[in-house]
CSV table of C-alpha atoms in Angstrom, one decimal:
chain,number,residue,atom,x,y,z
B,1,UNK,CA,9.1,3.4,-39.0
B,2,UNK,CA,11.6,0.3,-40.3
B,3,UNK,CA,13.9,1.2,-37.7
B,4,UNK,CA,11.5,0.7,-35.2
B,5,UNK,CA,9.9,-2.5,-36.2
B,6,UNK,CA,13.4,-3.9,-36.8
B,7,UNK,CA,14.3,-2.6,-33.1
B,8,UNK,CA,11.2,-4.5,-31.8
B,9,UNK,CA,11.8,-7.5,-33.8
B,10,UNK,CA,15.3,-7.5,-32.6
B,11,UNK,CA,14.0,-7.5,-28.7
B,12,UNK,CA,11.3,-10.5,-29.4
B,13,UNK,CA,14.1,-12.9,-30.9
B,14,UNK,CA,16.0,-15.1,-28.8
B,15,UNK,CA,14.1,-15.7,-25.9
B,16,UNK,CA,14.3,-19.1,-24.4
B,17,UNK,CA,10.9,-20.8,-23.0
B,18,UNK,CA,12.0,-20.2,-19.5
B,19,UNK,CA,13.3,-16.7,-19.7
B,20,UNK,CA,9.8,-15.7,-21.6
B,21,UNK,CA,8.2,-17.7,-18.8
B,22,UNK,CA,9.8,-15.8,-16.0
B,23,UNK,CA,9.6,-12.4,-17.6
B,24,UNK,CA,5.5,-13.2,-17.8
B,25,UNK,CA,5.7,-15.0,-14.1
B,26,UNK,CA,7.5,-12.2,-12.4
B,27,UNK,CA,5.4,-9.0,-13.8
B,28,UNK,CA,2.2,-11.1,-13.3
B,29,UNK,CA,2.5,-11.9,-9.9
B,30,UNK,CA,3.7,-8.5,-8.6
B,31,UNK,CA,0.8,-6.8,-10.5
B,32,UNK,CA,-1.7,-9.0,-9.2
B,33,UNK,CA,-0.6,-8.9,-5.5
B,34,UNK,CA,0.0,-5.2,-5.8
B,35,UNK,CA,-3.3,-4.7,-6.8
B,36,UNK,CA,-4.8,-7.2,-4.0
B,37,UNK,CA,-2.8,-5.1,-1.7
B,38,UNK,CA,-4.0,-1.9,-3.1
B,39,UNK,CA,-1.0,-0.2,-3.8
B,40,UNK,CA,-1.0,2.8,-5.9
B,41,UNK,CA,-1.5,2.9,-9.6
B,42,UNK,CA,2.2,4.5,-9.6
B,43,UNK,CA,3.8,1.9,-7.2
B,44,UNK,CA,2.3,-0.7,-9.2
B,45,UNK,CA,3.4,0.9,-12.7
B,46,UNK,CA,6.7,1.5,-11.3
B,47,UNK,CA,7.2,-2.4,-9.9
B,48,UNK,CA,6.0,-3.9,-13.3
B,49,UNK,CA,8.5,-1.7,-15.3
B,50,UNK,CA,11.5,-2.4,-13.0
B,51,UNK,CA,10.7,-6.4,-12.9
B,52,UNK,CA,10.5,-6.0,-17.1
B,53,UNK,CA,13.9,-3.7,-16.8
B,54,UNK,CA,16.0,-6.3,-14.9
B,55,UNK,CA,14.7,-9.5,-16.7
B,56,UNK,CA,15.5,-7.5,-20.0
B,57,UNK,CA,18.7,-6.7,-18.4
B,58,UNK,CA,19.6,-10.2,-17.8
B,59,UNK,CA,18.6,-10.8,-21.2
B,60,UNK,CA,21.0,-8.7,-22.9
B,61,UNK,CA,18.3,-6.9,-24.2
B,62,UNK,CA,17.9,-2.8,-25.3
B,63,UNK,CA,14.4,-2.5,-24.2
B,64,UNK,CA,16.1,-2.7,-20.8
B,65,UNK,CA,16.7,0.7,-20.6
B,66,UNK,CA,13.2,1.4,-21.7
B,67,UNK,CA,11.5,0.0,-19.0
B,68,UNK,CA,14.4,1.2,-16.8
B,69,UNK,CA,13.7,5.3,-17.5
B,70,UNK,CA,9.7,5.0,-16.9
B,71,UNK,CA,10.7,2.7,-13.6
B,72,UNK,CA,13.3,4.9,-12.3
B,73,UNK,CA,11.2,7.9,-12.9
B,74,UNK,CA,8.2,6.7,-10.6
B,75,UNK,CA,10.7,4.9,-8.4
B,76,UNK,CA,12.3,8.6,-7.4
B,77,UNK,CA,8.8,9.9,-6.4
B,78,UNK,CA,8.0,6.6,-4.4
B,79,UNK,CA,11.2,7.0,-2.4
B,80,UNK,CA,11.3,10.9,-1.9
B,81,UNK,CA,7.8,10.3,-0.4
B,82,UNK,CA,9.2,7.6,1.7
B,83,UNK,CA,12.2,9.8,3.5
B,84,UNK,CA,14.6,7.9,1.5
B,85,UNK,CA,16.6,10.5,0.0
B,86,UNK,CA,19.9,8.5,-1.0
B,87,UNK,CA,17.4,6.4,-2.9
B,88,UNK,CA,15.8,9.5,-4.6
B,89,UNK,CA,18.9,11.4,-5.4
B,90,UNK,CA,20.2,8.0,-7.2
B,91,UNK,CA,17.4,7.4,-9.3
B,92,UNK,CA,16.4,11.3,-9.9
B,93,UNK,CA,19.8,12.4,-10.8
B,94,UNK,CA,22.0,9.3,-11.7
B,95,UNK,CA,19.5,6.3,-13.3
B,96,UNK,CA,17.5,8.7,-15.2
B,97,UNK,CA,20.4,9.8,-17.4
B,98,UNK,CA,22.3,6.2,-17.6
B,99,UNK,CA,19.8,4.8,-19.2
B,100,UNK,CA,20.3,6.8,-22.4
B,101,UNK,CA,24.1,6.0,-21.9
B,102,UNK,CA,23.6,2.2,-21.4
B,103,UNK,CA,21.1,2.4,-24.5
B,104,UNK,CA,23.9,3.9,-26.6
B,105,UNK,CA,26.6,1.7,-25.1
B,106,UNK,CA,25.0,-1.8,-25.6
B,107,UNK,CA,23.8,-0.8,-28.9
B,108,UNK,CA,27.4,-0.9,-30.2
B,109,UNK,CA,28.3,-4.1,-28.9
B,110,UNK,CA,25.2,-6.0,-29.4
B,111,UNK,CA,25.5,-9.9,-30.8
B,112,UNK,CA,24.2,-10.0,-34.5
B,113,UNK,CA,23.5,-13.6,-34.0
B,114,UNK,CA,21.8,-13.6,-30.6
B,115,UNK,CA,20.7,-9.7,-30.6
B,116,UNK,CA,21.8,-9.8,-26.7
B,117,UNK,CA,24.9,-7.4,-25.4
B,118,UNK,CA,28.1,-9.2,-24.9
B,119,UNK,CA,29.2,-10.0,-21.9
B,120,UNK,CA,32.5,-10.4,-20.3
B,121,UNK,CA,34.5,-10.8,-17.1
B,122,UNK,CA,36.9,-8.2,-15.2
B,123,UNK,CA,40.1,-8.8,-13.9
B,124,UNK,CA,41.0,-9.4,-10.1
B,125,UNK,CA,42.6,-6.0,-9.6
B,126,UNK,CA,39.6,-4.5,-11.0
B,127,UNK,CA,37.3,-6.4,-8.6
B,128,UNK,CA,39.8,-5.5,-5.4
B,129,UNK,CA,38.9,-2.0,-6.5
B,130,UNK,CA,35.4,-2.1,-6.7
B,131,UNK,CA,35.2,-3.8,-3.1
B,132,UNK,CA,37.2,-1.2,-1.7
B,133,UNK,CA,35.4,1.5,-3.3
B,134,UNK,CA,32.0,0.2,-2.0
B,135,UNK,CA,33.0,0.3,1.3
B,136,UNK,CA,34.5,3.7,1.3
B,137,UNK,CA,31.9,5.4,-0.5
B,138,UNK,CA,29.1,3.8,1.4
B,139,UNK,CA,30.6,4.9,5.0
B,140,UNK,CA,31.1,8.5,3.5
B,141,UNK,CA,27.7,8.9,2.2
B,142,UNK,CA,26.1,7.5,5.4
B,143,UNK,CA,27.5,10.3,6.9
B,144,UNK,CA,26.3,12.7,5.1
B,145,UNK,CA,22.8,10.7,4.9
B,146,UNK,CA,22.8,11.1,8.7
B,147,UNK,CA,22.9,14.3,8.6
B,148,UNK,CA,20.0,14.9,5.8
B,149,UNK,CA,17.8,12.7,8.5
B,150,UNK,CA,17.1,9.8,6.3
B,151,UNK,CA,15.4,6.7,7.9
B,152,UNK,CA,17.9,4.1,7.4
B,153,UNK,CA,21.3,6.0,6.8
B,154,UNK,CA,24.0,3.4,6.3
B,155,UNK,CA,21.8,0.9,4.5
B,156,UNK,CA,20.4,3.6,2.1
B,157,UNK,CA,23.9,4.8,1.1
B,158,UNK,CA,25.2,1.0,0.9
B,159,UNK,CA,22.5,0.2,-1.6
B,160,UNK,CA,22.9,3.5,-3.1
B,161,UNK,CA,26.7,3.3,-4.1
B,162,UNK,CA,26.8,-0.3,-4.4
B,163,UNK,CA,23.8,0.7,-7.0
B,164,UNK,CA,26.1,3.7,-8.7
B,165,UNK,CA,28.8,1.6,-9.2
B,166,UNK,CA,26.8,-1.5,-10.4
B,167,UNK,CA,25.0,0.4,-12.7
B,168,UNK,CA,28.5,1.3,-14.5
B,169,UNK,CA,29.6,-2.1,-14.1
B,170,UNK,CA,26.6,-3.3,-16.0
B,171,UNK,CA,26.8,-0.9,-18.8
B,172,UNK,CA,30.5,-2.0,-19.5
B,173,UNK,CA,28.9,-5.6,-19.6
B,174,UNK,CA,30.6,-7.2,-16.8
B,175,UNK,CA,28.7,-10.2,-15.3
B,176,UNK,CA,30.3,-8.8,-12.1
B,177,UNK,CA,27.3,-6.9,-11.9
B,178,UNK,CA,25.2,-9.7,-11.0
B,179,UNK,CA,27.4,-10.3,-7.9
B,180,UNK,CA,26.5,-6.6,-6.7
B,181,UNK,CA,23.0,-6.6,-7.1
B,182,UNK,CA,22.6,-9.4,-5.3
B,183,UNK,CA,24.1,-7.5,-2.2
B,184,UNK,CA,22.0,-4.5,-3.3
B,185,UNK,CA,18.5,-6.7,-3.2
B,186,UNK,CA,19.0,-8.0,0.0
B,187,UNK,CA,19.7,-4.8,1.9
B,188,UNK,CA,16.4,-3.3,-0.4
B,189,UNK,CA,14.2,-5.8,0.6
B,190,UNK,CA,15.3,-5.1,4.5
B,191,UNK,CA,15.1,-1.6,3.8
B,192,UNK,CA,11.9,-1.5,2.5
B,193,UNK,CA,10.3,-4.6,4.3
B,194,UNK,CA,11.4,-2.0,7.5
B,195,UNK,CA,9.0,0.6,5.6
B,196,UNK,CA,6.4,-1.6,4.7
B,197,UNK,CA,6.2,-3.1,8.5
B,198,UNK,CA,6.0,0.5,9.8
B,199,UNK,CA,2.8,1.0,8.3
B,200,UNK,CA,3.6,2.6,4.4
B,201,UNK,CA,1.6,1.1,1.8
B,202,UNK,CA,4.5,0.1,-0.6
B,203,UNK,CA,3.7,-3.4,-0.5
B,204,UNK,CA,4.4,-3.4,-4.8
B,205,UNK,CA,8.0,-1.4,-4.0
B,206,UNK,CA,8.7,-4.2,-1.6
B,207,UNK,CA,7.4,-7.0,-4.2
B,208,UNK,CA,9.7,-5.5,-6.8
B,209,UNK,CA,12.9,-5.7,-4.8
B,210,UNK,CA,12.3,-9.6,-3.8
B,211,UNK,CA,11.7,-10.3,-7.5
B,212,UNK,CA,15.2,-8.4,-8.3
B,213,UNK,CA,16.6,-10.6,-5.7
B,214,UNK,CA,15.5,-13.4,-7.5
B,215,UNK,CA,16.0,-12.2,-10.9
B,216,UNK,CA,19.4,-11.4,-9.8
B,217,UNK,CA,20.3,-15.1,-8.7
B,218,UNK,CA,19.3,-16.2,-11.9
B,219,UNK,CA,20.9,-13.7,-14.2
B,220,UNK,CA,24.0,-13.9,-12.2
B,221,UNK,CA,24.4,-17.6,-13.1
B,222,UNK,CA,23.7,-17.2,-16.8
B,223,UNK,CA,26.2,-14.5,-16.9
B,224,UNK,CA,28.9,-16.2,-15.8
B,225,UNK,CA,28.1,-19.2,-17.8
B,226,UNK,CA,28.2,-16.9,-21.2
B,227,UNK,CA,30.8,-14.5,-19.9
B,228,UNK,CA,33.2,-17.9,-19.1
B,229,UNK,CA,32.2,-19.2,-22.7
B,230,UNK,CA,33.2,-16.0,-24.6
B,231,UNK,CA,36.7,-15.8,-23.0
B,232,UNK,CA,37.3,-19.3,-23.6
B,233,UNK,CA,36.3,-18.6,-27.3
B,234,UNK,CA,38.6,-15.1,-27.5
B,235,UNK,CA,41.5,-17.3,-26.2
B,236,UNK,CA,41.1,-19.9,-28.6
B,237,UNK,CA,40.8,-17.5,-31.1
B,238,UNK,CA,44.1,-16.1,-30.1
């Protein structure tokens, strides 16, 4: 019981006013509009927990992986129903188990003063390998999705491959994850807009990705500044 109370206390501490405002606003907007447009309960819960997950990830809080577990299970089901099999496999076979891995790794690298995870930058060689890996794997996976009859094979392949890599980068606490997430979110908004425009009722999922995009831009700025500050501090320490 004391462990749970300590966890909750650490998750609540350290939030700036604008961060709390963004968290509440993002969740409230997506819930309100989803209810208004008559989305399913599953879609609404998936969208709200997904938004809470990305905001808490940006804040560097462990609770991100709790919200993420709920979101990934429900999102996998929604993606399967929409015939987006790349998204389905990504969430069911990869994101779900990675929530446990992420929680474990981040727990070992929490800043005891801020109760946020440590943040850092990749070197240039790692960045180059990152970009090449995304391009090659997107092409190869896209060919597989074409054979499976995916609705948008190469867009789906890009978001899937990039998300797989971004998750690894995120768990390793690199700020570069947010550059990948921005790209993923742009393509995902396009993908789900096409799905919604074709007559589906997945408005909450579309709104979720729109908010993801806004959050990714905000957190990109935040992590870049904090990672740079951490790098400068380490250099001075040396």
